[in-house]
Coordinates of C-alpha atoms in Angstrom, one line a residue:
F1 CA -0.3 -24.4 -17.7
G2 CA -1.6 -21.3 -19.3
G3 CA -4.6 -19.1 -18.2
A4 CA -5.5 -17.8 -21.6
M5 CA -4.5 -17.3 -25.2
E6 CA -4.7 -14.1 -27.2
N7 CA -6.0 -15.5 -30.5
A8 CA -7.2 -12.5 -32.6
G9 CA -10.9 -12.1 -32.1
A10 CA -11.2 -15.4 -30.2
I11 CA -9.3 -15.2 -26.8
T12 CA -9.6 -18.5 -25.0
Y13 CA -9.6 -18.9 -21.2
D14 CA -9.3 -21.6 -18.5
E15 CA -12.7 -22.2 -16.9
Y16 CA -11.5 -20.9 -13.6
L17 CA -11.3 -17.4 -15.2
L18 CA -14.9 -17.5 -16.6
L19 CA -17.1 -19.6 -14.4
M20 CA -17.9 -17.1 -11.6
D21 CA -20.4 -14.6 -10.4
E22 CA -20.5 -11.6 -8.0
D23 CA -20.2 -13.9 -5.0
S24 CA -17.0 -15.6 -6.3
P25 CA -13.8 -15.2 -4.3
L26 CA -12.0 -11.9 -4.7
N27 CA -8.8 -13.6 -5.9
Q28 CA -10.7 -15.3 -8.7
R29 CA -12.3 -12.0 -9.8
R30 CA -8.9 -10.2 -9.6
T31 CA -7.2 -13.0 -11.6
Y32 CA -9.8 -12.8 -14.4
T33 CA -9.5 -9.0 -14.6
A34 CA -5.7 -9.0 -14.8
V35 CA -5.6 -11.9 -17.3
H36 CA -8.3 -10.4 -19.5
A37 CA -6.4 -7.0 -19.6
H38 CA -3.2 -8.9 -20.4
E39 CA -4.8 -10.7 -23.4
M40 CA -6.5 -7.6 -24.7
A41 CA -3.1 -5.8 -24.6
H42 CA -1.8 -8.5 -27.0
M43 CA -4.2 -7.2 -29.6
W44 CA -1.5 -4.5 -30.1
F45 CA 1.8 -6.3 -29.1
G46 CA 1.5 -9.7 -30.6
D47 CA -1.4 -9.4 -33.0
L48 CA -1.2 -6.0 -34.6
V49 CA 2.7 -5.9 -34.4
T50 CA 4.3 -9.4 -34.1
P51 CA 7.9 -10.1 -33.2
K52 CA 10.1 -11.1 -36.1
W53 CA 11.5 -14.1 -34.2
W54 CA 11.1 -15.9 -30.9
N55 CA 14.1 -14.1 -29.4
D56 CA 11.8 -11.0 -29.1
I57 CA 8.8 -12.7 -27.6
W58 CA 9.5 -10.4 -24.7
L59 CA 8.0 -7.6 -26.8
N60 CA 4.7 -9.4 -26.6
E61 CA 4.7 -10.6 -23.0
S62 CA 6.6 -7.7 -21.3
F63 CA 4.2 -5.2 -22.9
A64 CA 1.1 -7.1 -22.0
S65 CA 2.3 -7.6 -18.4
W66 CA 3.2 -3.9 -18.2
M67 CA -0.2 -2.9 -19.7
M68 CA -2.5 -5.2 -17.8
Y69 CA -1.9 -3.5 -14.4
K70 CA -2.6 -0.1 -15.8
V71 CA -5.8 -1.2 -17.4
A72 CA -7.0 -3.3 -14.5
D73 CA -6.3 -0.4 -12.1
R74 CA -8.4 2.0 -14.3
Y75 CA -11.2 -0.5 -14.7
W76 CA -11.3 -1.5 -11.0
P77 CA -9.5 1.0 -8.8
E78 CA -10.5 -0.7 -5.7
G79 CA -9.1 -4.1 -6.9
E80 CA -5.6 -3.4 -5.6
F81 CA -3.7 -3.8 -8.9
N82 CA -1.5 -0.6 -8.8
R83 CA 1.6 -2.3 -7.4
G84 CA 1.1 -5.7 -9.1
L85 CA 3.8 -4.9 -11.7
L86 CA 6.3 -4.0 -9.0
S87 CA 5.6 -7.2 -7.0
G88 CA 6.0 -9.2 -10.2
A89 CA 9.3 -7.6 -11.1
L90 CA 10.6 -8.2 -7.5
G91 CA 9.5 -11.8 -7.8
A92 CA 11.4 -12.3 -11.0
M93 CA 14.6 -11.2 -9.3
A94 CA 14.9 -14.6 -7.5
N95 CA 15.4 -16.3 -10.8
D96 CA 17.5 -13.4 -12.2
S97 CA 19.9 -13.8 -9.2
L98 CA 21.1 -17.1 -10.5
A99 CA 24.3 -17.6 -12.4
A100 CA 22.2 -19.7 -14.8
A101 CA 19.7 -16.8 -15.4
R102 CA 19.0 -15.9 -18.9
E103 CA 18.7 -12.5 -20.6
I104 CA 15.3 -11.0 -21.5
R105 CA 16.1 -11.2 -25.2
E106 CA 17.0 -14.8 -25.2
P107 CA 18.7 -16.2 -28.4
I108 CA 16.4 -18.9 -29.8
D109 CA 18.3 -21.4 -32.0
S110 CA 16.2 -24.6 -31.4
N111 CA 12.6 -25.5 -30.9
E112 CA 13.3 -26.7 -27.4
K113 CA 14.3 -23.2 -26.3
I114 CA 11.0 -21.6 -27.3
T115 CA 8.9 -22.7 -24.3
S116 CA 11.7 -21.7 -21.9
A117 CA 11.4 -18.2 -23.1
F118 CA 7.9 -18.0 -21.5
D119 CA 8.9 -17.3 -17.9
G120 CA 9.2 -14.6 -15.2
I121 CA 12.2 -13.0 -17.0
T122 CA 10.1 -12.5 -20.1
Y123 CA 6.9 -11.4 -18.4
Q124 CA 7.8 -9.8 -15.0
K125 CA 11.4 -8.6 -15.5
G126 CA 10.6 -7.3 -18.9
A127 CA 7.6 -5.4 -17.6
G128 CA 9.6 -4.0 -14.7
V129 CA 12.3 -2.7 -17.1
L130 CA 9.6 -1.1 -19.3
A131 CA 8.1 0.6 -16.2
M132 CA 11.6 1.9 -15.1
L133 CA 12.3 3.4 -18.5
E134 CA 8.8 4.9 -18.7
R135 CA 9.5 6.6 -15.4
Y136 CA 12.8 7.9 -16.8
V137 CA 11.5 9.4 -20.0
G138 CA 8.0 10.3 -18.6
E139 CA 4.7 8.7 -19.1
D140 CA 3.5 11.0 -22.0
M141 CA 6.8 10.6 -23.9
F142 CA 6.8 6.9 -23.4
Q143 CA 3.3 6.6 -24.8
A144 CA 4.4 8.8 -27.8
G145 CA 7.1 6.3 -28.5
M146 CA 4.6 3.4 -28.3
R147 CA 2.3 5.1 -30.8
V148 CA 5.3 5.6 -33.2
H149 CA 6.0 1.9 -33.0
M150 CA 2.4 0.8 -33.5
Q151 CA 1.9 3.1 -36.5
R152 CA 5.2 2.2 -38.1
H153 CA 4.9 -1.5 -37.9
A154 CA 1.1 -2.1 -37.9
D155 CA 0.1 -5.5 -39.5
G156 CA 3.8 -6.4 -39.7
T157 CA 6.7 -7.6 -37.7
A158 CA 9.3 -5.8 -35.6
T159 CA 12.5 -6.4 -33.7
A160 CA 13.8 -5.1 -30.4
E161 CA 15.9 -2.6 -32.3
D162 CA 12.8 -1.3 -34.0
F163 CA 11.0 -1.0 -30.7
I164 CA 13.8 0.8 -28.9
A165 CA 14.3 3.2 -31.8
S166 CA 10.6 4.0 -31.7
I167 CA 10.7 4.8 -28.0
A168 CA 13.8 6.9 -28.4
E169 CA 12.3 8.8 -31.3
G170 CA 8.9 9.3 -29.8
S171 CA 10.3 10.4 -26.4
D172 CA 13.2 12.4 -27.9
R173 CA 15.5 10.7 -25.4
T174 CA 18.1 8.9 -27.4
E175 CA 20.1 7.9 -24.4
V176 CA 17.3 5.4 -23.5
E177 CA 18.6 3.1 -26.3
G178 CA 21.7 2.2 -24.3
A179 CA 19.8 1.7 -21.1
F180 CA 17.3 -0.6 -22.8
K181 CA 20.0 -2.8 -24.3
T182 CA 22.0 -3.2 -21.1
F183 CA 18.9 -4.6 -19.4
I184 CA 17.5 -6.9 -22.2
E185 CA 20.8 -8.2 -23.6
Q186 CA 22.4 -9.5 -20.3
P187 CA 21.1 -11.4 -17.3
G188 CA 21.3 -10.5 -13.7
V189 CA 20.1 -8.0 -11.1
P190 CA 22.1 -4.8 -10.7
L191 CA 23.2 -4.2 -7.1
L192 CA 23.8 -0.6 -6.1
S193 CA 25.9 -0.2 -3.0
V194 CA 25.0 3.3 -1.8
R195 CA 26.7 5.5 0.8
L196 CA 25.7 8.9 1.9
D197 CA 28.6 11.4 2.1
C198 CA 28.1 14.5 4.2
E199 CA 31.8 15.3 4.9
E200 CA 31.5 18.7 3.3
P201 CA 29.0 20.7 5.3
G202 CA 25.9 21.7 3.3
K203 CA 26.9 19.6 0.3
P204 CA 25.5 16.1 0.7
R205 CA 26.5 13.5 -1.9
I206 CA 25.6 10.0 -2.9
N207 CA 28.4 7.6 -3.8
V208 CA 27.2 4.5 -5.8
Q209 CA 29.0 1.4 -6.8
Q210 CA 27.2 -1.0 -9.2
T211 CA 27.9 -4.7 -9.4
R212 CA 25.9 -7.8 -10.3
Y213 CA 24.0 -9.2 -7.3
A214 CA 25.2 -12.5 -6.0
P215 CA 23.9 -14.5 -3.1
L216 CA 26.2 -16.6 -0.9
G217 CA 27.6 -19.6 -2.7
S218 CA 27.0 -18.1 -6.1
A219 CA 29.5 -18.5 -9.0
I220 CA 28.5 -14.9 -10.1
K221 CA 31.4 -12.4 -10.1
P222 CA 30.7 -8.8 -9.1
N223 CA 31.9 -7.5 -12.4
D224 CA 29.8 -10.0 -14.4
G225 CA 27.6 -7.1 -15.6
K226 CA 27.4 -3.4 -16.2
W227 CA 24.2 -1.4 -16.7
Q228 CA 23.0 2.0 -17.6
I229 CA 20.6 2.5 -14.8
P230 CA 18.0 5.3 -14.3
M231 CA 18.4 5.8 -10.5
C232 CA 16.2 7.9 -8.3
V233 CA 17.1 8.5 -4.7
G234 CA 14.5 9.6 -2.1
Y235 CA 15.7 11.3 1.0
D236 CA 14.5 13.3 4.0
A237 CA 16.3 16.6 4.7
D238 CA 15.3 19.8 6.4
G239 CA 12.0 18.2 7.3
T240 CA 11.1 17.7 3.6
R241 CA 10.9 14.7 1.4
K242 CA 13.1 15.2 -1.7
T243 CA 14.1 13.2 -4.8
S244 CA 17.2 13.3 -7.0
C245 CA 17.6 11.3 -10.2
T246 CA 20.5 10.4 -12.5
L247 CA 21.5 7.9 -15.2
L248 CA 24.2 5.6 -13.8
S249 CA 26.6 4.5 -16.5
E250 CA 29.9 3.9 -14.6
T251 CA 30.9 1.2 -12.2
E252 CA 31.5 3.9 -9.5
Q253 CA 29.7 7.2 -9.7
S254 CA 28.7 10.1 -7.4
F255 CA 26.2 12.8 -7.6
D256 CA 25.2 15.8 -5.5
L257 CA 21.9 16.1 -3.6
E258 CA 20.2 19.4 -3.1
P259 CA 22.4 21.7 -0.9
G260 CA 21.4 21.7 2.7
T261 CA 21.7 19.7 5.9
C262 CA 22.7 16.0 5.8
P263 CA 19.7 13.8 5.1
T264 CA 18.3 11.7 8.0
T265 CA 17.3 8.8 5.7
V266 CA 18.1 7.8 2.2
H267 CA 16.1 5.4 0.1
P268 CA 18.1 4.3 -3.0
N269 CA 15.0 3.4 -5.1
A270 CA 12.5 6.2 -4.9
D271 CA 9.0 5.0 -5.6
G272 CA 10.4 1.6 -6.3
A273 CA 10.7 2.5 -10.0
G274 CA 14.1 1.0 -10.7
Y275 CA 14.8 -2.6 -11.6
Y276 CA 17.8 -3.1 -9.2
R277 CA 18.6 -4.0 -5.6
F278 CA 20.5 -1.8 -3.2
S279 CA 22.8 -2.3 -0.2
L280 CA 23.6 0.2 2.5
D281 CA 26.1 0.6 5.4
D282 CA 24.9 -0.2 8.9
A283 CA 23.8 3.4 9.6
G284 CA 22.0 3.5 6.3
W285 CA 20.1 0.3 7.0
S286 CA 19.2 1.3 10.5
S287 CA 17.8 4.7 9.6
L288 CA 15.8 3.4 6.6
I289 CA 14.3 0.5 8.5
A290 CA 13.4 2.9 11.3
A291 CA 11.5 5.0 8.8
A292 CA 9.9 1.9 7.1
P293 CA 6.4 2.5 8.6
E294 CA 6.2 5.9 6.9
L295 CA 7.6 4.9 3.5
N296 CA 5.2 4.8 0.6
P297 CA 4.1 1.2 -0.2
A298 CA 6.3 0.8 -3.3
E299 CA 9.4 1.9 -1.4
A300 CA 8.6 -0.4 1.4
L301 CA 8.2 -3.3 -1.0
V302 CA 11.7 -2.8 -2.5
L303 CA 13.2 -2.3 0.9
A304 CA 11.8 -5.7 2.0
D305 CA 13.3 -7.3 -1.2
S306 CA 16.7 -5.7 -0.8
L307 CA 16.9 -6.6 2.9
D308 CA 16.1 -10.2 2.1
A309 CA 18.6 -10.2 -0.7
A310 CA 21.2 -8.6 1.6
F311 CA 20.8 -11.4 4.2
R312 CA 21.1 -14.0 1.4
A313 CA 24.3 -12.4 0.3
G314 CA 25.7 -12.3 3.9
K315 CA 25.6 -8.5 4.1
V316 CA 23.3 -8.1 7.1
S317 CA 23.0 -10.1 10.2
A318 CA 20.1 -12.5 11.0
T319 CA 19.1 -10.3 13.9
S320 CA 18.9 -7.1 11.7
Y321 CA 17.1 -9.1 9.0
L322 CA 14.4 -10.3 11.4
S323 CA 14.1 -6.9 13.1
G324 CA 13.7 -5.2 9.7
M325 CA 11.1 -7.7 8.5
A326 CA 9.1 -7.4 11.7
T327 CA 9.0 -3.6 11.3
L328 CA 7.9 -3.9 7.7
A329 CA 5.2 -6.4 8.7
G330 CA 3.4 -3.5 10.4
H331 CA 3.3 -1.4 7.3
K332 CA -0.2 -0.2 6.5
A333 CA -0.1 -1.4 2.9
W334 CA -1.5 -5.0 2.5
D335 CA 1.0 -6.1 -0.1
V336 CA 4.0 -5.0 2.1
A337 CA 2.9 -7.3 4.9
D338 CA 2.1 -10.0 2.4
A339 CA 5.6 -9.7 0.9
V340 CA 7.2 -9.9 4.4
A341 CA 5.2 -13.1 5.1
A342 CA 6.4 -14.6 1.8
H343 CA 10.0 -13.7 2.6
L344 CA 9.8 -15.3 6.0
E345 CA 8.1 -18.4 4.7
S346 CA 10.9 -18.8 2.2
I347 CA 13.8 -18.2 4.6
I348 CA 12.8 -20.9 7.0
D349 CA 13.8 -23.4 4.3
I350 CA 17.3 -23.1 5.7
I351 CA 16.2 -24.2 9.2
D352 CA 16.2 -27.9 10.2
V353 CA 12.8 -29.4 10.8
S354 CA 13.6 -29.9 14.5
E355 CA 14.2 -26.2 14.9
L356 CA 11.0 -25.1 13.2
P357 CA 8.9 -24.7 16.5
V358 CA 11.3 -21.9 17.6
A359 CA 10.8 -20.1 14.2
E360 CA 7.1 -20.7 14.3
A361 CA 6.7 -19.1 17.7
A362 CA 8.5 -15.9 16.4
L363 CA 6.5 -15.9 13.2
R364 CA 3.3 -15.8 15.2
K365 CA 4.6 -12.9 17.2
I366 CA 5.4 -11.0 14.0
A367 CA 2.2 -11.7 12.0
A368 CA -0.5 -11.9 14.6
P369 CA -0.6 -8.1 15.5
R370 CA -0.9 -7.2 11.8
F371 CA -3.7 -9.8 11.4
A372 CA -5.5 -8.5 14.4
K373 CA -5.6 -5.0 12.8
L374 CA -7.6 -6.3 9.9
R375 CA -10.8 -7.0 12.0
G376 CA -13.7 -4.9 10.8
S377 CA -12.0 -3.8 7.5
D378 CA -13.5 -5.0 4.3
D379 CA -11.7 -3.3 1.5
A380 CA -10.0 -5.4 -1.2
G381 CA -6.6 -5.0 0.3
S382 CA -7.8 -6.1 3.8
Q383 CA -9.6 -9.1 2.4
L384 CA -6.5 -10.2 0.5
L385 CA -4.2 -9.7 3.4
R386 CA -6.6 -11.4 5.9
Q387 CA -6.8 -14.5 3.6
R388 CA -3.0 -14.6 3.2
L389 CA -2.0 -13.9 6.8
Q390 CA -4.6 -16.4 8.0
R391 CA -3.0 -19.1 5.9
F392 CA 0.5 -17.9 7.0
L393 CA -0.4 -18.1 10.7
I394 CA -2.2 -21.4 10.4
V395 CA -0.1 -23.3 7.8
V396 CA 3.4 -21.8 8.3
A397 CA 3.4 -20.5 11.9
K398 CA 1.2 -23.4 13.2
D399 CA -1.1 -21.2 15.4
Q400 CA -3.0 -24.0 17.2
A401 CA -5.6 -21.6 18.8
M402 CA -6.6 -20.5 15.3
R403 CA -6.7 -24.0 13.9
E404 CA -9.2 -25.6 16.2
P405 CA -12.3 -23.5 15.2
L406 CA -11.4 -23.6 11.6
A407 CA -11.3 -27.4 11.6
K408 CA -14.9 -27.3 12.8
Q409 CA -15.8 -24.9 10.1
A410 CA -14.2 -27.1 7.5
A411 CA -16.3 -30.1 8.7
K412 CA -19.5 -28.1 8.4
V413 CA -18.7 -26.8 4.9
I414 CA -18.2 -30.4 3.5
G415 CA -20.9 -32.0 5.7
L416 CA -18.6 -34.3 7.6
D417 CA -21.3 -35.0 10.2
G418 CA -24.4 -33.8 8.3
E419 CA -25.5 -31.9 5.2
P420 CA -22.8 -29.8 3.5
D421 CA -23.1 -26.0 4.3
L422 CA -21.0 -23.9 1.9
S423 CA -22.1 -20.8 3.8
A424 CA -20.3 -21.9 6.9
A425 CA -17.2 -20.1 5.7
A426 CA -16.2 -17.5 3.2
A427 CA -15.3 -19.1 -0.2
S428 CA -12.0 -17.2 -0.1
E429 CA -11.0 -19.1 3.1
F430 CA -11.9 -22.6 1.8
E431 CA -8.4 -23.7 1.0
T432 CA -7.0 -22.6 4.3
I433 CA -9.8 -24.3 6.4
F434 CA -9.8 -27.4 4.3
S435 CA -6.0 -27.6 4.8
V436 CA -6.6 -27.6 8.6
G437 CA -9.3 -30.3 8.1
V438 CA -7.0 -32.5 6.1
Q439 CA -4.1 -32.2 8.6
D440 CA -6.0 -32.1 12.0
I441 CA -9.2 -34.2 11.4
G442 CA -7.4 -36.6 9.2
E443 CA -8.4 -39.5 7.0
R444 CA -12.2 -39.3 7.4
F445 CA -12.2 -35.6 6.3
F446 CA -9.6 -36.3 3.6
D447 CA -11.8 -39.0 2.0
L448 CA -14.9 -36.9 1.8
L449 CA -13.1 -33.8 0.5
L450 CA -11.3 -35.9 -2.1
A451 CA -14.7 -37.3 -3.3
Q452 CA -16.3 -33.8 -3.4
A453 CA -13.3 -32.3 -5.2
V454 CA -13.1 -34.8 -8.1
S455 CA -16.9 -34.6 -8.6
S456 CA -17.3 -30.8 -8.4
D457 CA -17.9 -28.7 -11.5
D458 CA -17.1 -25.5 -9.5
P459 CA -13.5 -24.5 -10.5
A460 CA -13.0 -22.3 -7.4
F461 CA -14.1 -25.1 -5.1
R462 CA -12.0 -27.6 -6.9
N463 CA -8.9 -25.4 -6.7
A464 CA -9.4 -24.8 -3.0
A465 CA -10.0 -28.5 -2.2
I466 CA -7.2 -29.8 -4.3
G467 CA -4.8 -27.2 -2.8
A468 CA -5.8 -28.4 0.7
L469 CA -5.5 -32.1 -0.3
A470 CA -2.0 -31.5 -1.5
R471 CA -1.1 -30.4 2.1
A472 CA -1.7 -33.8 3.5
E473 CA 1.2 -34.9 5.8
D474 CA 0.1 -38.2 7.3
P475 CA 1.9 -40.9 5.3
L476 CA -1.3 -43.1 5.1
V477 CA -3.3 -40.2 3.7
V478 CA -0.5 -39.2 1.4
K479 CA -0.6 -42.7 0.0
K480 CA -4.3 -42.3 -0.8
L481 CA -3.6 -39.0 -2.5
Q482 CA -0.8 -40.6 -4.6
E483 CA -3.2 -43.4 -5.6
A484 CA -5.8 -40.8 -6.7
V485 CA -3.2 -39.1 -8.8
L486 CA -2.1 -42.3 -10.6
A487 CA -5.8 -43.3 -11.0
G488 CA -6.5 -40.2 -13.0
D489 CA -9.0 -38.8 -10.5
F490 CA -7.8 -35.3 -11.2
K491 CA -8.3 -33.6 -14.6
G492 CA -6.0 -31.7 -16.8
T493 CA -2.8 -30.6 -15.0
E494 CA -4.4 -30.9 -11.5
G495 CA -2.6 -34.1 -10.7
F496 CA 0.8 -32.7 -11.5
G497 CA -0.1 -29.7 -9.4
V498 CA -0.7 -32.0 -6.4
V499 CA 2.7 -33.6 -6.9
A500 CA 4.4 -30.2 -7.2
R501 CA 2.8 -29.1 -3.9
Q502 CA 3.8 -32.3 -2.1
M503 CA 7.3 -32.0 -3.3
A504 CA 7.5 -28.3 -2.3
R505 CA 6.5 -29.0 1.4
V506 CA 9.4 -30.1 3.7
A507 CA 7.1 -32.6 5.5
T508 CA 6.4 -34.5 2.3
T509 CA 9.4 -33.9 0.0
E510 CA 11.3 -37.1 0.6
L511 CA 8.1 -39.2 0.7
T512 CA 7.0 -37.7 -2.6
Y513 CA 10.4 -38.0 -4.2
A514 CA 10.6 -41.7 -3.4
W515 CA 7.1 -42.2 -5.0
L516 CA 8.1 -40.1 -8.0
R517 CA 11.1 -42.3 -8.6
D518 CA 8.9 -45.4 -8.4
N519 CA 6.3 -44.0 -10.8
D520 CA 8.4 -41.7 -12.9
D521 CA 7.1 -42.7 -16.4
A522 CA 3.4 -42.3 -15.4
L523 CA 4.0 -39.0 -13.7
I524 CA 6.1 -37.6 -16.6
A525 CA 3.3 -38.6 -19.0
M526 CA 0.9 -36.4 -17.0
I527 CA 2.7 -33.3 -18.1
P528 CA 2.0 -31.9 -21.6
E529 CA 5.0 -32.5 -23.8
T530 CA 5.3 -28.8 -24.6
F531 CA 6.0 -27.9 -20.9
R532 CA 7.7 -31.1 -19.7
S533 CA 11.3 -30.0 -20.0
N534 CA 10.5 -26.7 -18.2
V535 CA 8.4 -27.8 -15.3
L536 CA 9.7 -31.2 -14.2
P537 CA 13.3 -30.0 -13.3
G538 CA 11.8 -27.4 -11.0
L539 CA 10.2 -30.0 -8.8
G540 CA 13.5 -30.5 -7.0
G541 CA 13.6 -26.9 -5.7
A542 CA 12.5 -28.0 -2.2
F543 CA 15.8 -29.7 -1.5
C544 CA 18.4 -27.7 0.5
S545 CA 21.6 -29.8 0.5
D546 CA 24.5 -30.5 -1.9
N547 CA 23.6 -34.1 -1.8
G548 CA 20.0 -33.3 -2.7
A549 CA 21.3 -31.2 -5.7
D550 CA 23.5 -34.0 -6.9
D551 CA 20.7 -36.6 -6.6
W552 CA 18.1 -34.5 -8.3
Q553 CA 20.5 -33.7 -11.2
Q554 CA 21.1 -37.4 -11.7
F555 CA 17.4 -38.1 -11.7
I556 CA 16.5 -35.5 -14.3
I557 CA 19.5 -36.5 -16.5
A558 CA 18.3 -40.1 -16.4
H559 CA 15.1 -38.9 -18.1
A560 CA 16.8 -36.6 -20.6
D561 CA 15.3 -38.4 -23.6
D562 CA 11.8 -37.4 -22.4
L563 CA 12.9 -33.8 -21.6
P564 CA 14.4 -32.1 -24.7
G565 CA 15.8 -28.7 -23.8
Y566 CA 15.8 -29.4 -20.0
E567 CA 19.3 -28.1 -19.4
R568 CA 18.8 -24.5 -18.4
D569 CA 15.8 -25.3 -16.1
L570 CA 17.8 -28.1 -14.4
A571 CA 20.8 -25.9 -14.0
Q572 CA 18.7 -23.2 -12.4
T573 CA 17.0 -25.7 -10.0
V574 CA 20.3 -27.3 -9.0
E575 CA 21.9 -23.9 -8.4
S576 CA 18.9 -22.8 -6.3
I577 CA 19.4 -26.0 -4.1
Q578 CA 23.1 -25.3 -3.8
L579 CA 22.5 -21.6 -2.8
C580 CA 20.0 -22.8 -0.1
A581 CA 22.6 -25.2 1.2
A582 CA 25.3 -22.5 1.3
L583 CA 23.0 -20.1 3.2
K584 CA 22.0 -22.8 5.6
K585 CA 25.6 -23.7 6.3
A586 CA 26.6 -20.0 6.8
H587 CA 23.7 -18.6 8.6
G588 CA 21.1 -21.3 9.5
A589 CA 22.2 -21.4 13.1
D590 CA 22.3 -17.5 13.3
L591 CA 18.7 -17.4 12.0
V592 CA 17.5 -19.9 14.6
A593 CA 19.1 -17.9 17.3
A594 CA 17.5 -14.7 16.0
F595 CA 14.1 -16.4 16.0
A596 CA 14.7 -17.7 19.5
N597 CA 15.6 -14.2 20.8
Y598 CA 12.9 -12.3 19.0
Q599 CA 10.6 -10.4 21.4

């Protein structure tokens, strides 16, 4: 369950991160680069200066996550790492949007709570907050504060208060202390409702109201949190792109923009540097979405996240949501189109299986033009997006025209009717084409791929093959997969990974859950005790009904003795199921109609 460990002078790695060469898949090489940079960063935060107690483990992991993208980008500029930190922070917001979310600086008063502190809040949210405050005080001044901290506490321990004081002293920006504390000592994502005010000619203003973001069905109250937020607004006025920044400290606050004509567009998170979401009025959404193709990639990424969040909170219509996502899908940056695909794949969870063909047809119309533009491009971003959009079109959007030739490719690679030919497809595409083989060719292909996967010493091939095997949908083939898991044919945590994927897919959730109930003790034993209470409760996240939430809660509670410290992870999973059910009830039919009407 961990890629590496930062032992001083003896960093250890999973074999997938080391067993490769120059011909290994781009994803594998990028993962190694990022993880290695992360572990090396721990030589400073973690090894040279160690947190005084587990509640400040975020000092280790947030710093290493923040640092790894800087180092990886310097080491391999073509590797497309420069927005990895932002993407990670946006990903953490899903968990941080829950009423059961925890703060970055989690109080640790029992051994069971230690492992729960190693999650996206500690790593990605923490890194995003560091990046936001670095932007606020300036990169040079932030580094000066870091050096103060390293020198002051070398070969010793330090607390969050020590770290914050060092940054404030080194940067000579004492106000940063209050901002830091509001982000690390309370949970939640700030939501900034922004309105452009041009009532007085020549004096445009921005009116902002801050609340805590809450999706439909949430128990979160708008006044559940208050932050000190470094906010930068980007806007277009008089034919020029401009930026205005301020430190928000009040629930409602206004600030003046540069005198001149009324801006044509306003982006409430310039350069995507702030850890917050935003909401706009109808005119604000329309103008910003229209300008989306010209936004810089970071701003386009946070626009996609805030638009998705707004739909989940019932603040934009399904039609506007889908139109905005379709516009963003055409953005030239690979990770923007990738983020859109991820949002769309997630949102169809609220659609009944019988309605999926309508959604799949629209998804093909949205993604296919962007995929077609990738022909002939071979830079890292194009390779990454080609691989991910290919999977999206084939696995999610069910593009039959694309599936047929890939099934033939998959058969050649594993030698279904002859000798195996690994050169018949790019290694980066193995998981996608193997998935098609498992689903479309069926049992004969599945049997051979399973045999090759469990006997292979190539970690990249094993990962691809096992990922594809876990997409089996035919009940007879699924039964064989389950038998292989129970027989111990997979090593390490691979077997549990298969179960997790089968649970996560709508086509096999109920079938897998029934099998899980029948073999609960054996499957629980597959999970290392250290991680059991954290990862098992999350398996129920694929359900999307109140009944599903209740049933899953009862199942986990029935195994409480094997899962010490499970309570928060179960609460978060149950809440996620309930939020999915609430959104489905409120806007599932609207989303189906929007997909049906998409042109």
